[in-house]
Short mmCIF file of C-alpha atoms and ligand atoms in Angstrom, two decimals:
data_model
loop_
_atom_site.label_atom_id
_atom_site.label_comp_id
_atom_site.label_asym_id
_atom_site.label_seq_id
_atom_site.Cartn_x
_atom_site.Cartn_y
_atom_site.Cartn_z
CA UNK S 232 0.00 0.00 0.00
CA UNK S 233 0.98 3.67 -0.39
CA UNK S 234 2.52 5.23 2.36
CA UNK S 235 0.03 8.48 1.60
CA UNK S 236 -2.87 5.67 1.91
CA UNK S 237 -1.60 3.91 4.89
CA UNK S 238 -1.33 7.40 7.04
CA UNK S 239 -5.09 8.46 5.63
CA UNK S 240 -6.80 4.73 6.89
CA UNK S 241 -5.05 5.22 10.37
CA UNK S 242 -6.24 8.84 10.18
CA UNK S 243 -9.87 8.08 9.46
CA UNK S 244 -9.21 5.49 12.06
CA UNK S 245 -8.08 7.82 14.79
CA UNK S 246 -10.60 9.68 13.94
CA UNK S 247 -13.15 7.39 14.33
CA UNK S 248 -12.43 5.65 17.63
CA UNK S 249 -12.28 9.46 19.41
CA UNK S 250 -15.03 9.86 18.08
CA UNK S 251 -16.71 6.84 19.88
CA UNK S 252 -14.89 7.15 22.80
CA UNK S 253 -16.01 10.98 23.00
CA UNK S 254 -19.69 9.79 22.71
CA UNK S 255 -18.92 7.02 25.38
CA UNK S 256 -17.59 9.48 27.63
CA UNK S 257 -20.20 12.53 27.21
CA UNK S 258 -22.95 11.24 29.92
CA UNK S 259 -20.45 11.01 32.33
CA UNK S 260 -19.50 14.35 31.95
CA UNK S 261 -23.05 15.97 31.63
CA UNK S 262 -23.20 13.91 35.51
CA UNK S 263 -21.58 16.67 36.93
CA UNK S 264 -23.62 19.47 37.82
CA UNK S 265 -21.93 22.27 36.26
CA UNK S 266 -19.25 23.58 38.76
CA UNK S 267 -19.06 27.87 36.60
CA UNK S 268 -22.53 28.07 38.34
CA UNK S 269 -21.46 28.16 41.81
CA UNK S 270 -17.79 29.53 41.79
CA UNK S 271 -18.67 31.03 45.69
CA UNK S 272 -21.35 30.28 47.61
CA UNK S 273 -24.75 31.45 46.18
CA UNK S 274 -25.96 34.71 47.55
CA UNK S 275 -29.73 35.59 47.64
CA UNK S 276 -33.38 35.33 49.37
CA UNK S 277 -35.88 32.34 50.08
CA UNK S 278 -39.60 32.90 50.70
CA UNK S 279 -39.87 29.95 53.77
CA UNK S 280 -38.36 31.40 56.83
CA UNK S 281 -40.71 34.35 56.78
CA UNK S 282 -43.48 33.56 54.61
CA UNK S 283 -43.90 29.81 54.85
CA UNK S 284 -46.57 29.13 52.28
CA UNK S 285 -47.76 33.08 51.98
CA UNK S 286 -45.62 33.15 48.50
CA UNK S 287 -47.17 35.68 45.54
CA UNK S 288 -45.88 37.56 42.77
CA UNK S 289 -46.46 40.96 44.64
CA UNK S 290 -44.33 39.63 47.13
CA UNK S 291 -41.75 38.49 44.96
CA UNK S 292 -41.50 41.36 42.98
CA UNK S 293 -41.50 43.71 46.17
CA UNK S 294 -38.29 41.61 47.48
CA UNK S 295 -36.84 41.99 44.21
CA UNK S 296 -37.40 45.63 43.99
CA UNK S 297 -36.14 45.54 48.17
CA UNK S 298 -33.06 43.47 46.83
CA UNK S 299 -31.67 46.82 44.51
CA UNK S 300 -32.66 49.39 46.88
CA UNK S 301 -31.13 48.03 50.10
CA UNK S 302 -28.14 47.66 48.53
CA UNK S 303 -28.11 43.74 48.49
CA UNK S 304 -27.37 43.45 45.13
CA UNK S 305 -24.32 45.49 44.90
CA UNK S 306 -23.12 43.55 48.02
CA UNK S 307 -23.43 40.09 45.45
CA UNK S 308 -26.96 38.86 46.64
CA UNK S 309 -28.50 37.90 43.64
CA UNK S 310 -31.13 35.08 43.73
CA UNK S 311 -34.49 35.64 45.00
CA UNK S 312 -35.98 31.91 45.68
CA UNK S 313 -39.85 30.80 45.97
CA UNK S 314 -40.19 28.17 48.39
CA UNK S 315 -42.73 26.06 48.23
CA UNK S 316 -46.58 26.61 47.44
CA UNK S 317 -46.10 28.08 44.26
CA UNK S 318 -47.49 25.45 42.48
CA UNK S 319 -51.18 23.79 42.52
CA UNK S 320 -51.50 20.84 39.90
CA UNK S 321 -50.36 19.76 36.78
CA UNK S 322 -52.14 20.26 33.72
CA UNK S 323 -53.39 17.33 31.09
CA UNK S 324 -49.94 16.98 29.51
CA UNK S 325 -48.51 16.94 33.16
CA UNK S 326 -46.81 20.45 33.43
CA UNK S 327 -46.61 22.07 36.82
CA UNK S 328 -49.12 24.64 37.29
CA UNK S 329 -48.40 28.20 39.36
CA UNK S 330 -51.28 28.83 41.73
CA UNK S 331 -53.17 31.23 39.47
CA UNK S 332 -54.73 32.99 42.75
CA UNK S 333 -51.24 34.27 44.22
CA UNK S 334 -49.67 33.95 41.09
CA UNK S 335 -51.87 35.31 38.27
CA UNK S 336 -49.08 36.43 35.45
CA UNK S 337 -46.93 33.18 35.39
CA UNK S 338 -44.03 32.51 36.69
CA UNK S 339 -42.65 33.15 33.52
CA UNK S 340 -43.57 36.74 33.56
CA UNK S 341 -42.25 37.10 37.40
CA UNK S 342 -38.70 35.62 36.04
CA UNK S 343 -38.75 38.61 33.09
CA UNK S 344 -39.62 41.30 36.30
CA UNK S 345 -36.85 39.52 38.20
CA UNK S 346 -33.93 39.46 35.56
CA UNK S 347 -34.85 42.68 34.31
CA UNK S 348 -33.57 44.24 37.63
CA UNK S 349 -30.39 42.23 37.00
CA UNK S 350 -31.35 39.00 39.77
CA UNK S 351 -32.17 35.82 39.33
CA UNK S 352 -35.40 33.64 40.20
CA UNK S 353 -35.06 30.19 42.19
CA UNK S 354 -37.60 27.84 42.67
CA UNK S 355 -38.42 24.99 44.77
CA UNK S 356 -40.03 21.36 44.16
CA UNK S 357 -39.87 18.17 46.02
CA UNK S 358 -38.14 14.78 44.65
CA UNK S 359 -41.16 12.73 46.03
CA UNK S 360 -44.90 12.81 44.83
CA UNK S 361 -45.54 15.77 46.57
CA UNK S 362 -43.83 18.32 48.57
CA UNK S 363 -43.95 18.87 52.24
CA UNK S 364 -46.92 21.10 52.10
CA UNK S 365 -48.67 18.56 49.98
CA UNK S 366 -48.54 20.79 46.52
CA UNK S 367 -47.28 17.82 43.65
CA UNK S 368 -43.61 16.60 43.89
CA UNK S 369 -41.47 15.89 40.50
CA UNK S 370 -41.48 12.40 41.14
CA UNK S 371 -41.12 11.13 37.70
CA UNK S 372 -41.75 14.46 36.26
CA UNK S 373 -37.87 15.21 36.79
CA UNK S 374 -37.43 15.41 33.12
CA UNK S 375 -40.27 17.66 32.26
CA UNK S 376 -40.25 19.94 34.93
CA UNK S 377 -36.82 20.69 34.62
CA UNK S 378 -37.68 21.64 30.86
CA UNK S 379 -40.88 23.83 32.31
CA UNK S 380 -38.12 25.46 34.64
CA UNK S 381 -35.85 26.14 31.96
CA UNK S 382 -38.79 27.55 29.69
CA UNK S 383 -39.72 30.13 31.90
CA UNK S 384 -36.36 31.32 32.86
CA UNK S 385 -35.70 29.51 36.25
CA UNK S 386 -32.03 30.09 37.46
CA UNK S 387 -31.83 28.23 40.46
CA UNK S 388 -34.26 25.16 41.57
CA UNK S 389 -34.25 23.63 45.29
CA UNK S 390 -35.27 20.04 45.47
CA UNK S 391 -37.05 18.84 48.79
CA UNK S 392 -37.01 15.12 50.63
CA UNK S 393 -40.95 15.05 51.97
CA UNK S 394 -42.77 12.03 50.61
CA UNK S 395 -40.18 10.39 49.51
CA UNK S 396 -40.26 6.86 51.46
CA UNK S 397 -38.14 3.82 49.86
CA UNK S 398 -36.49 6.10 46.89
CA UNK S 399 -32.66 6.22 47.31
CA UNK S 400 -31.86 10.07 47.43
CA UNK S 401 -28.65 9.18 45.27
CA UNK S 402 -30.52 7.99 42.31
CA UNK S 403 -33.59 10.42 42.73
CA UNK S 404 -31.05 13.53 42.61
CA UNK S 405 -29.24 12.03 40.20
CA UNK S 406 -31.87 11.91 38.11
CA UNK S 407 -32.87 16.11 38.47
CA UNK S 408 -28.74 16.59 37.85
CA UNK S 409 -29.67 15.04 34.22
CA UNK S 410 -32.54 16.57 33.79
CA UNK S 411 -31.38 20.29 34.75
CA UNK S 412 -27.95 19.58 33.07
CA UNK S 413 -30.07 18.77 29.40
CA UNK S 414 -32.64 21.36 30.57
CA UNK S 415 -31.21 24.02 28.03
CA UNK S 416 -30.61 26.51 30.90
CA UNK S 417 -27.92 26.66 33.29
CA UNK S 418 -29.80 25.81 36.45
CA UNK S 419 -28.24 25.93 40.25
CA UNK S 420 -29.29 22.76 41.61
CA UNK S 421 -29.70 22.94 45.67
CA UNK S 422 -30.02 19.29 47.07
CA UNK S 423 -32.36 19.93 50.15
CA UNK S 424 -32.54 16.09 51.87
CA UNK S 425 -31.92 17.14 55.13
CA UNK S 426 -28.34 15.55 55.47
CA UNK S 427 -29.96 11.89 54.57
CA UNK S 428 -27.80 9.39 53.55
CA UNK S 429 -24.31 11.40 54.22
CA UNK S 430 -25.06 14.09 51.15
CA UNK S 431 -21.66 15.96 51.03
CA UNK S 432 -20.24 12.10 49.97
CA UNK S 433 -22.56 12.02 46.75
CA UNK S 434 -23.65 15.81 46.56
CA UNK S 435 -20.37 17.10 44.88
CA UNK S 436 -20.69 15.21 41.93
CA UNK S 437 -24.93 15.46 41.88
CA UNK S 438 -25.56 19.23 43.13
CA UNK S 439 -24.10 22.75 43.77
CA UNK S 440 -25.39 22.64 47.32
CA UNK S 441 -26.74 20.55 49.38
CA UNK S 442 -28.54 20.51 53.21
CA UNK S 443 -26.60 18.96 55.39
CA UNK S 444 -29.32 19.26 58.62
CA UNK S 445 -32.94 19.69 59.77
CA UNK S 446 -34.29 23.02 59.36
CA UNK S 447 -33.34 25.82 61.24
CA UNK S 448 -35.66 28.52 63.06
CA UNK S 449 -35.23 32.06 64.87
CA UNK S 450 -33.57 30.22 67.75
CA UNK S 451 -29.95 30.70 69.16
CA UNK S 452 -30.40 27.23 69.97
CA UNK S 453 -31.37 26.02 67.10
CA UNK S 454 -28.96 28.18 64.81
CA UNK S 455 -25.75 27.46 67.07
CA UNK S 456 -26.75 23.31 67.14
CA UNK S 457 -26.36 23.40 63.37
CA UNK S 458 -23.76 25.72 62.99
CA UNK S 459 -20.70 24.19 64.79
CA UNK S 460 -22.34 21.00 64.19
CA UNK S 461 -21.31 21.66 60.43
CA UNK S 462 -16.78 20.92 61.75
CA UNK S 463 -15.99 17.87 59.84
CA UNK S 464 -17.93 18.58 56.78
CA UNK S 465 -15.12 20.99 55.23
CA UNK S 466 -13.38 18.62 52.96
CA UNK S 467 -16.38 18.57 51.26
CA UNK S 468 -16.74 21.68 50.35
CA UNK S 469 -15.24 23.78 47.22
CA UNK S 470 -15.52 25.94 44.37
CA UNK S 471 -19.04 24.57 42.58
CA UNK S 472 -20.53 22.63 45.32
CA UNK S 473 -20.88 23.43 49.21
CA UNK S 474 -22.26 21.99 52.17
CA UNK S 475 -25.73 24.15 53.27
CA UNK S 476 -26.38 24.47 57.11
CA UNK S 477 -29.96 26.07 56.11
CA UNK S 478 -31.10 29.65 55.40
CA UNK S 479 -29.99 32.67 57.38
CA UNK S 480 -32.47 34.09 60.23
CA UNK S 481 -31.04 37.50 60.84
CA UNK S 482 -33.70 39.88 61.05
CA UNK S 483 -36.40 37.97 61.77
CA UNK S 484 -36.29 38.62 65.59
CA UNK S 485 -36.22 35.78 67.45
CA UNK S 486 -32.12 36.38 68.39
CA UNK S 487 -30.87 38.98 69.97
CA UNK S 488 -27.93 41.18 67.86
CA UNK S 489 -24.81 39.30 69.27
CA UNK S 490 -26.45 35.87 68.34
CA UNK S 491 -27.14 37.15 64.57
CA UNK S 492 -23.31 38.27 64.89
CA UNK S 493 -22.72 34.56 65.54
CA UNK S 494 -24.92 33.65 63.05
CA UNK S 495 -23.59 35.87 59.89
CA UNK S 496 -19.64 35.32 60.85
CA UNK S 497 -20.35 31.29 61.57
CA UNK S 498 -21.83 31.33 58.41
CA UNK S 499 -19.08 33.39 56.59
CA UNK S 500 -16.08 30.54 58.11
CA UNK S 501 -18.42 27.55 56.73
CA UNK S 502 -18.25 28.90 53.38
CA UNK S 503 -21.78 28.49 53.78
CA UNK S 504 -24.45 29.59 51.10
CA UNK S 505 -26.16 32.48 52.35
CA UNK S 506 -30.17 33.43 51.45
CA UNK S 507 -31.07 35.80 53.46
CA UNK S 508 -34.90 34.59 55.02
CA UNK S 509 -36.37 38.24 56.56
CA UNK S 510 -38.75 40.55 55.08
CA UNK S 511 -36.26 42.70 53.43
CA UNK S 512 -38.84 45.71 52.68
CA UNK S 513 -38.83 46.49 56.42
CA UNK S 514 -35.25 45.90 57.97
CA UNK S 515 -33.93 47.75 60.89
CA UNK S 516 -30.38 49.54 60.63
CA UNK S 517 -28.75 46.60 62.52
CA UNK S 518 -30.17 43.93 60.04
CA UNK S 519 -29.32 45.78 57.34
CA UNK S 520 -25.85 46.86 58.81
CA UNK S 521 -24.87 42.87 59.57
CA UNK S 522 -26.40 41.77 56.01
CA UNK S 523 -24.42 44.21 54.30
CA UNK S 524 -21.43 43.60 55.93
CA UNK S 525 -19.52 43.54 53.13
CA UNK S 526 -15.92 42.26 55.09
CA UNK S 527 -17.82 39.50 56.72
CA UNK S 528 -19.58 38.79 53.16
CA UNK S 529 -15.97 38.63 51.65
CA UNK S 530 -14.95 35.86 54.17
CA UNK S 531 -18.03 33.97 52.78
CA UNK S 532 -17.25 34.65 49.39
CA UNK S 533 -13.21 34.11 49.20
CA UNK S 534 -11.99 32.68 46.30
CA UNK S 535 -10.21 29.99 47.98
CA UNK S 536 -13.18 28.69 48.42
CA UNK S 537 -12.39 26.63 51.87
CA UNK S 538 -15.01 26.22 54.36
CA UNK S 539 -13.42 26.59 58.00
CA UNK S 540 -12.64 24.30 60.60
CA UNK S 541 -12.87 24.40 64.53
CA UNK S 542 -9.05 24.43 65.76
CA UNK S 543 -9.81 24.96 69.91
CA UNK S 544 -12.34 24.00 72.08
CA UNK S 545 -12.88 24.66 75.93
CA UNK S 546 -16.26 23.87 76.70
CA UNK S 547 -18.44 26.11 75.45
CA UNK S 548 -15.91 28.30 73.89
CA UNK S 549 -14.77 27.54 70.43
CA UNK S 550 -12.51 29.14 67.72
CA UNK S 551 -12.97 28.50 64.00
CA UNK S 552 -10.83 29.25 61.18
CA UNK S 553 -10.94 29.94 57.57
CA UNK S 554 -7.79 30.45 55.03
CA UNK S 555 -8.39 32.88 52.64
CA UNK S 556 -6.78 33.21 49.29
CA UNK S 557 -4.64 36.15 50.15
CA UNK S 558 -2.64 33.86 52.64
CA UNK S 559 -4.46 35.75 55.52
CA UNK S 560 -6.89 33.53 58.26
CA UNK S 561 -10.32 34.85 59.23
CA UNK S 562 -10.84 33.77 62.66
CA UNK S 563 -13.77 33.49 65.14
CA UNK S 564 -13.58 33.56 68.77
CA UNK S 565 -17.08 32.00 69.64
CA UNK S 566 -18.92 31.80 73.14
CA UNK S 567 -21.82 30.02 73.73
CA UNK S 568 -21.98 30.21 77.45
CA UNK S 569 -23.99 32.34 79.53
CA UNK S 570 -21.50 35.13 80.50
CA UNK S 571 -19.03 37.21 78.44
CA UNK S 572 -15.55 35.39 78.76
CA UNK S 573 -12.13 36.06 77.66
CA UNK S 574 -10.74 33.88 74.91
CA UNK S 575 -7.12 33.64 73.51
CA UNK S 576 -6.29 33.12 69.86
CA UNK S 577 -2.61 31.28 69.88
CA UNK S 578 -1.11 32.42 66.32
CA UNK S 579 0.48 28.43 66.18
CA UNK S 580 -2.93 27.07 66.06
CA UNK S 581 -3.94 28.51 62.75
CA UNK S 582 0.24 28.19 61.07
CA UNK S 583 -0.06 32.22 61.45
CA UNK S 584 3.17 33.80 61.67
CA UNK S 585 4.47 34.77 65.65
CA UNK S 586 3.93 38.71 64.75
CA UNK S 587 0.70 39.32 63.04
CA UNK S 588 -1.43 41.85 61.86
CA UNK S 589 -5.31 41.34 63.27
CA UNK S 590 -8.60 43.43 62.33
CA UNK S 591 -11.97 43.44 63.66
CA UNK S 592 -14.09 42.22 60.59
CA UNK S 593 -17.33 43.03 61.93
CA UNK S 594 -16.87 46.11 63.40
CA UNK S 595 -14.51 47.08 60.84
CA UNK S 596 -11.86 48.25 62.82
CA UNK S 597 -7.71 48.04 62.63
CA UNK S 598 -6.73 46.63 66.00
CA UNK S 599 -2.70 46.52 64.92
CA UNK S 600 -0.07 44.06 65.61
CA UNK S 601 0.16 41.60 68.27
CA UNK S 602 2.91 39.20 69.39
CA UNK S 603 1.83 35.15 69.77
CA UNK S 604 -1.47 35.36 70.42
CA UNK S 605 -4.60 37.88 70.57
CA UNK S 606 -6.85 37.94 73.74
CA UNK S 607 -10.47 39.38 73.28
CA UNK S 608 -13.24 39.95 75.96
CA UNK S 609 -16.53 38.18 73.83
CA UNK S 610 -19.79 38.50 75.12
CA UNK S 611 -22.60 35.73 75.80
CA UNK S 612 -23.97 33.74 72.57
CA UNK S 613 -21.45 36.57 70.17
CA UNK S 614 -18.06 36.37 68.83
CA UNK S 615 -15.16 38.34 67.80
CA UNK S 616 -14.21 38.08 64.26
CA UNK S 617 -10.71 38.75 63.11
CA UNK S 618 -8.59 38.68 60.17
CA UNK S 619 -4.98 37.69 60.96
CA UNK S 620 -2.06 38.51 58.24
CA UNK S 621 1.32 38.99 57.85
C1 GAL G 883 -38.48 21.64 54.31
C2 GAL G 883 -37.22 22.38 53.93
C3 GAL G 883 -37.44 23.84 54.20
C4 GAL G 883 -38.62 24.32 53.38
C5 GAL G 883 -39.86 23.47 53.66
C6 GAL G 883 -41.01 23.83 52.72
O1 GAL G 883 -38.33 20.27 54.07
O2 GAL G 883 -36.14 21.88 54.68
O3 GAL G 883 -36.29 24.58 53.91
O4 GAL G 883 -38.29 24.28 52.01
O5 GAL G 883 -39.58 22.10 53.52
O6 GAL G 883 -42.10 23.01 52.92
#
């Protein structure tokens, strides 16, 4: 044969068994939800924590408008999220219906009101037949609801665990991870099973977030039981897919301003997705003030992208760190006992070097150089957080 000839057949060849091998290989890569669509954690508002079921599009559209004019927005929050009882039936051909009562227009023509102020519109459905306040679940309706999503501009879809009994969470969420990735649209998906069945071991390569608790309420209790419950989790975490310890509370009243303190800087160390869950048309000052906090939020949103770790415990005094990509440590000095205490940050127990520079990240202040350690009086249920650098 002709040497020309011979080189052309094991061209075509080449060509031909990449080209299988690419097809072979293309599901497994559509299996991972797309990591561009969570590069930090996701910033925004959810309907449930205030508003439970009382979801409409006048009060979507007022948090949207609320969202610009507090100055959320600028400070990166930028998906407002229905919860659930948005939807009602589905129609002959199956599609989800909106409630037409609360939600007259469509959704579609709420996500056009949303994006046109620059935000993006989440919504929420259930991976059982129906969700927890009984509206219908996407139990094998994963496929076409995540094209109904997609059609009417959806950016963001959580996915509840209520009626759900005997289906294996890995499969079911596997499934919607399919269905959002060939949905047309790119879609965050937010796993919401409660933390059943270990999540963070299957939710990296199914989700961009994913629940690892119960829900949280308005309680310090509550809030501080799930928060530094959340120290182990952090290899799990990263750039595309983080652990969730639920939806933030500040502002809603039930904790007093030290406790949301603790709250929004726990938060900001667990790399932790952060939707805000108050009324934001009418927030006080403080609210407002610890929302916008924009060198907490920058903890939360470092590029790094690590979720922090407890590195002392006494009791019921902790501290928690988080390396940030500058080479710097944000560090919080947490007490949960009754009376204010003094804690002790040793510089060896986060690898920061013996003379280092600290500031006071939520009260934005400069508090200069220290030598070995950093001692700080912190009140009951609040914390002192601190950046420490070179
Ligand atoms: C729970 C979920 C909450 C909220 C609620 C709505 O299962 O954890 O965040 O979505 O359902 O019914």
């Amino acid at each position: 044969m002709n040497i020309r000839w011979f080189f052309l057949i094991l061209a075509l060849l080449a060509c031909f068994l990449v080209g299988t091998f690419a097809t072979l290989l293309a599901p497994a890569t559509s299996a991972q939800a797309s990591a561009s669509l969570a590069p930090t954690p996701p910033m925004g508002w959810n309907s449930w924590n205030k508003f439970g079921c009382n979801v409409s599009d006048k009060l979507i559209r007022e948090i949207a408008d609320a969202v610009v004019s507090s100055g959320m927005q600028a400070a990166g929050y930028q998906y407002v999220n229905i919860d659930d009882c948005w939807q009602v039936s589905r129609d002959a051909s199956g599609t989800i219906v909106a409630d037409p009562a609360r939600f007259p227009s469509g959704i579609k023509a709420l996500a056009d009101y949303v994006h046109g102020k620059g935000l993006k519109l989440g919504i929420y459905t259930d991976a059982g037949t129906g969700t927890c306040e009984k509206r219908p679940g996407s139990l094998n309706h994963e496929v076409q609801d995540a094209k109904t999503y997609a059609s009417w501009g959806i950016d963001y879809v959580k996915i509840d665990w209520c009626n759900a009994e005997g289906l294996d969470p890995v499969v079911q969420y596997g499934k919607f991870r399919d269905a959002l990735a060939n949905s047309g649209r790119p879609i965050v998906f937010s796993i919401c099973n409660w933390g059943v069945k270990t999540p963070w071991r299957w939710g990296p390569a199914t989700g961009n977030l994913w629940r690892t608790t119960g829900d949280i309420n308005d309680t310090y209790g509550r809030m501080s039981l799930i928060g530094f419950g959340q120290n182990g989790l952090e290899k799990f975490a990263g750039p595309g897919h983080w652990n969730d310890p639920d939806m933030l509370e500040v502002g809603n009243g039930g904790m007093k301003r030290d406790e949301y303190r603790t709250h929004m800087a726990l938060w900001a160390l667990l790399a932790a997705p952060l939707l805000a869950g108050n009324d934001l048309r009418n927030m006080s000052p403080e609210t407002k003030e610890l929302l916008l906090n924009s060198e907490v939020l920058a903890v939360d949103q470092d590029a790094k992208g690590v979720q922090g770790h407890r590195v002392w415990e006494e009791g019921p005094l902790e501290i928690w760190v988080k390396p940030l990509a500058d080479g710097s440590h944000a560090v919080g000095l947490f007490n949960r006992s009754e009376s204010a205490t003094k804690m002790t940050l040793d510089f060896k127990s986060i690898g920061a070097p013996a003379s280092a520079k600290l500031r006071d990240l939520l009260d934005h202040k400069d508090l200069g150089t220290a030598q070995n350690s950093y001692s700080a009086e912190v009140p009951t249920h609040g914390v002192v957080l601190v950046k420490v650098s070179k």
